[in-house]
JSON list of C-alpha atoms in Angstrom, two decimals:
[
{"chain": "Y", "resi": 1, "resn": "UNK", "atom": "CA", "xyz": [73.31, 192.04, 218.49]},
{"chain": "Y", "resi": 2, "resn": "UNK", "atom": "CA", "xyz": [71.03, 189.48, 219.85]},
{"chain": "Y", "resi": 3, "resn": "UNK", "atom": "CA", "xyz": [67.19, 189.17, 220.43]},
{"chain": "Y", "resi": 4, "resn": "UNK", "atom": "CA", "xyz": [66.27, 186.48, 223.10]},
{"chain": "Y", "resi": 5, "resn": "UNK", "atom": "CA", "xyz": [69.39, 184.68, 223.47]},
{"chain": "Y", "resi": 6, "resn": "UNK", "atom": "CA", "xyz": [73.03, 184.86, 222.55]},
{"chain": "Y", "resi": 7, "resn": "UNK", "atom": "CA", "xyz": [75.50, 182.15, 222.48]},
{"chain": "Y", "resi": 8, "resn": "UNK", "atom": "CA", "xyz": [79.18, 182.81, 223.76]},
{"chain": "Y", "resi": 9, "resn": "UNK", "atom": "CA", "xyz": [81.90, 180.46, 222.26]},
{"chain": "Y", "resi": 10, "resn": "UNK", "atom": "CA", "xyz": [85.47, 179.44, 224.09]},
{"chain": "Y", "resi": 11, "resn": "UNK", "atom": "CA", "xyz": [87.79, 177.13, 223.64]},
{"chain": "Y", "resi": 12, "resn": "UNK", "atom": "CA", "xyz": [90.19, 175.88, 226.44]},
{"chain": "Y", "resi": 13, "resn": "UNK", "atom": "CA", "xyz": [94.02, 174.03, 225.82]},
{"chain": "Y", "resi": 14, "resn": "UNK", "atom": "CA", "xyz": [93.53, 172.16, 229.42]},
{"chain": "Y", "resi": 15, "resn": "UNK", "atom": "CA", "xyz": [90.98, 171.33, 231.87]},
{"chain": "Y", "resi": 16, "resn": "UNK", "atom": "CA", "xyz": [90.59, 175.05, 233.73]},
{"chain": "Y", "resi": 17, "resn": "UNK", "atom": "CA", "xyz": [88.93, 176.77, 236.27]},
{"chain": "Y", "resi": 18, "resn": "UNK", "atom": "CA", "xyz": [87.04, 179.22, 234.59]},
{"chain": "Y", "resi": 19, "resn": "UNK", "atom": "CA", "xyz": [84.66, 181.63, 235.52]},
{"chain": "Y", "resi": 20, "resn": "UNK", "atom": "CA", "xyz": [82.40, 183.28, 232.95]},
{"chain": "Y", "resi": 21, "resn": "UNK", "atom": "CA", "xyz": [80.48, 186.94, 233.87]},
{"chain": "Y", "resi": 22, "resn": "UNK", "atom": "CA", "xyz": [77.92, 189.05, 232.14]},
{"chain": "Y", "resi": 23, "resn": "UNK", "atom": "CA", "xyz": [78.20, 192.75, 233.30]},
{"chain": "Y", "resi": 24, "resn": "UNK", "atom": "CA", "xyz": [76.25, 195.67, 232.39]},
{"chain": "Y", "resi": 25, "resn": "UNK", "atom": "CA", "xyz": [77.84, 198.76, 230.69]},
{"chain": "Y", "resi": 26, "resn": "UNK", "atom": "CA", "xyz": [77.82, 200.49, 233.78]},
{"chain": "Y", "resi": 27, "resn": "UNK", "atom": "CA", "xyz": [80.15, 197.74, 235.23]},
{"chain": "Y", "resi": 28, "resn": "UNK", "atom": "CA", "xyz": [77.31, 195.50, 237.57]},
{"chain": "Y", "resi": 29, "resn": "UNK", "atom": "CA", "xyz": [77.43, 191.73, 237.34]},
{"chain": "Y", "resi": 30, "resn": "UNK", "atom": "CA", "xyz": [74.28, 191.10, 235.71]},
{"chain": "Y", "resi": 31, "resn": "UNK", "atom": "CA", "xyz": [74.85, 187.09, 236.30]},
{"chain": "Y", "resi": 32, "resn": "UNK", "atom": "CA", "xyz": [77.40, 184.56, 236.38]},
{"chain": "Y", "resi": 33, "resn": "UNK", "atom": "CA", "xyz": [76.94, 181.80, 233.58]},
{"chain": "Y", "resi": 34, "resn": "UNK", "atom": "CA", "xyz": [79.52, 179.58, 234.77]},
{"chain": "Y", "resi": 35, "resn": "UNK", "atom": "CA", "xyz": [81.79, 179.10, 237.96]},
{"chain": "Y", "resi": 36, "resn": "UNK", "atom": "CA", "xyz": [84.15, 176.13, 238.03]},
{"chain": "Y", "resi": 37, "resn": "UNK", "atom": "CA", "xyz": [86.27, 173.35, 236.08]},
{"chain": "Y", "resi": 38, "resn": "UNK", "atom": "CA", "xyz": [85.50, 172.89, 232.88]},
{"chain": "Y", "resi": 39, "resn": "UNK", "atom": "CA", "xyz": [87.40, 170.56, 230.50]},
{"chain": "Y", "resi": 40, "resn": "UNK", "atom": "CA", "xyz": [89.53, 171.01, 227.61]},
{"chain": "Y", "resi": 41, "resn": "UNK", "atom": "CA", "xyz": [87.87, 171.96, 224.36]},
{"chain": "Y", "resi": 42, "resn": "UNK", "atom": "CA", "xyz": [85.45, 173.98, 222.61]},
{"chain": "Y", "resi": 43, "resn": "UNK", "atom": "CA", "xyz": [82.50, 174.76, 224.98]},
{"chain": "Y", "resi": 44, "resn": "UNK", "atom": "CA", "xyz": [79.15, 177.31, 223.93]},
{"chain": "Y", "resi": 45, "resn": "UNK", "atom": "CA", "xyz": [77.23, 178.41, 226.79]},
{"chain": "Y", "resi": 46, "resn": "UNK", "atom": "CA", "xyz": [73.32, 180.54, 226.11]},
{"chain": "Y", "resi": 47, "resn": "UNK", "atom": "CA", "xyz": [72.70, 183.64, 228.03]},
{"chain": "Y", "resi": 48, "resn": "UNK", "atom": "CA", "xyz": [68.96, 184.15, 227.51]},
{"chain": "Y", "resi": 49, "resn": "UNK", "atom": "CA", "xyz": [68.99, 188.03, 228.64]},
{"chain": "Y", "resi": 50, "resn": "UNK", "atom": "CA", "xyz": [67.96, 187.33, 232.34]},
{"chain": "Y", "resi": 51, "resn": "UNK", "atom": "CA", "xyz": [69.87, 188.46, 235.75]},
{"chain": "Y", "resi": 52, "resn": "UNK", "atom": "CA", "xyz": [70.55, 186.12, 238.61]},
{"chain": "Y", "resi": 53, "resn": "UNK", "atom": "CA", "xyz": [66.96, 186.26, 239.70]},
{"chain": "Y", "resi": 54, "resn": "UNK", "atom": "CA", "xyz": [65.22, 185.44, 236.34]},
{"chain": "Y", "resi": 55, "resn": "UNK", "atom": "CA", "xyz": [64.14, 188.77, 235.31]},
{"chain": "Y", "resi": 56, "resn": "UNK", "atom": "CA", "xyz": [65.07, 190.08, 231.86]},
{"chain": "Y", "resi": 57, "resn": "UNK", "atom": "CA", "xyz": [67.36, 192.78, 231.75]},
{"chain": "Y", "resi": 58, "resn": "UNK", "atom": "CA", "xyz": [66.37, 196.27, 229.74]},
{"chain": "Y", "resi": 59, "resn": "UNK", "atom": "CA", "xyz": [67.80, 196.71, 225.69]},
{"chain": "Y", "resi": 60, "resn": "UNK", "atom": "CA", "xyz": [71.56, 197.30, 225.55]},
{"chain": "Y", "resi": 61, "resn": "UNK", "atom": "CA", "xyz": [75.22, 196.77, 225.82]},
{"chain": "Y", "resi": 62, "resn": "UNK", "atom": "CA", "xyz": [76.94, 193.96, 227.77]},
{"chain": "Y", "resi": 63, "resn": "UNK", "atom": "CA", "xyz": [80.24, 192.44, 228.62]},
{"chain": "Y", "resi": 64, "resn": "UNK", "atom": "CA", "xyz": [80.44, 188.57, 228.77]},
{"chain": "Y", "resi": 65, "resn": "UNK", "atom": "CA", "xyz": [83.81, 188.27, 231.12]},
{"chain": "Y", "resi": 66, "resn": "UNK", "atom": "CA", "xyz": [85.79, 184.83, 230.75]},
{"chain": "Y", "resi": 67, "resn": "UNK", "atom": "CA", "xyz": [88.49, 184.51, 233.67]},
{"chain": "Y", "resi": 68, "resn": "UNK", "atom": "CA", "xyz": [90.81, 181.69, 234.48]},
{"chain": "Y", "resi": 69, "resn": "UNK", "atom": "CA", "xyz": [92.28, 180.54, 237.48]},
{"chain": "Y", "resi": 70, "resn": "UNK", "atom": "CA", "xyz": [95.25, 179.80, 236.67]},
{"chain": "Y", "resi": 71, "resn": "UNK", "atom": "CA", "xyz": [96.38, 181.90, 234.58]},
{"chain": "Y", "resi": 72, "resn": "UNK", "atom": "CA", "xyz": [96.63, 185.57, 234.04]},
{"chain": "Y", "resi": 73, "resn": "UNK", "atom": "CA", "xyz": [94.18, 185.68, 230.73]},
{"chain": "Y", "resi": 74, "resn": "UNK", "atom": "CA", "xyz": [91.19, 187.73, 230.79]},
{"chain": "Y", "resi": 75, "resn": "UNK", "atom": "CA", "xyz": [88.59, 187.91, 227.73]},
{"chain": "Y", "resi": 76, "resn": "UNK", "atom": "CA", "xyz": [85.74, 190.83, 227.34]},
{"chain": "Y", "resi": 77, "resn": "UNK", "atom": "CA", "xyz": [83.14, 190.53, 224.48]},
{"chain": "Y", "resi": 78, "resn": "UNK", "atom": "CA", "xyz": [80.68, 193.32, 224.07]},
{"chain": "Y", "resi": 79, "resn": "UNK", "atom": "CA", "xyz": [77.01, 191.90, 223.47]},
{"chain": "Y", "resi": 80, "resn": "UNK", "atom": "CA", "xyz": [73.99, 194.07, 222.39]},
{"chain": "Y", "resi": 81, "resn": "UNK", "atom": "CA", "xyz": [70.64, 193.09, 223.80]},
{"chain": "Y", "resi": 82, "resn": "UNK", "atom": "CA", "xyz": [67.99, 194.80, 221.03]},
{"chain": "Y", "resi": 83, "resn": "UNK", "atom": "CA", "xyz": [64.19, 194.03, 222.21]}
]
């Protein structure tokens, strides 16, 4: 659970193209944190709790989604949003 900002950890073996979604529990991208290369290595990125537009988002459960490009792995990680 997280207050007023949350900090989602990856690591990467090799420079990918990533891209890295928050959804709600009802399955609507809330935002997208990051689209595009990012290098090799350990890498922390803040959601602060807003959408796309700026606007905070209501009390509960999320789903940061880490894809990469070229490969077939996925990641999910539930986040709760308590205000």
């Amino acid at each position: 659970p997280f207050n007023a900002s949350t900090g989602i950890a990856y690591r990467l073996d090799k420079d990918e193209n990533i891209l890295l979604e928050i959804y709600s529990a009802n399955g609507q991208k809330v935002r997208t944190l990051f689209e595009g290369l990012a290098s090799a290595g350990f890498h922390s990125i803040e959601w602060n709790g807003t959408d796309e537009r700026g606007t905070a988002v209501a009390s509960g459960v999320y789903f940061c989604h880490l894809s990469i490009n070229q490969s077939p792995f996925f990641s999910s990680r539930k986040v709760i949003l308590i205000k």
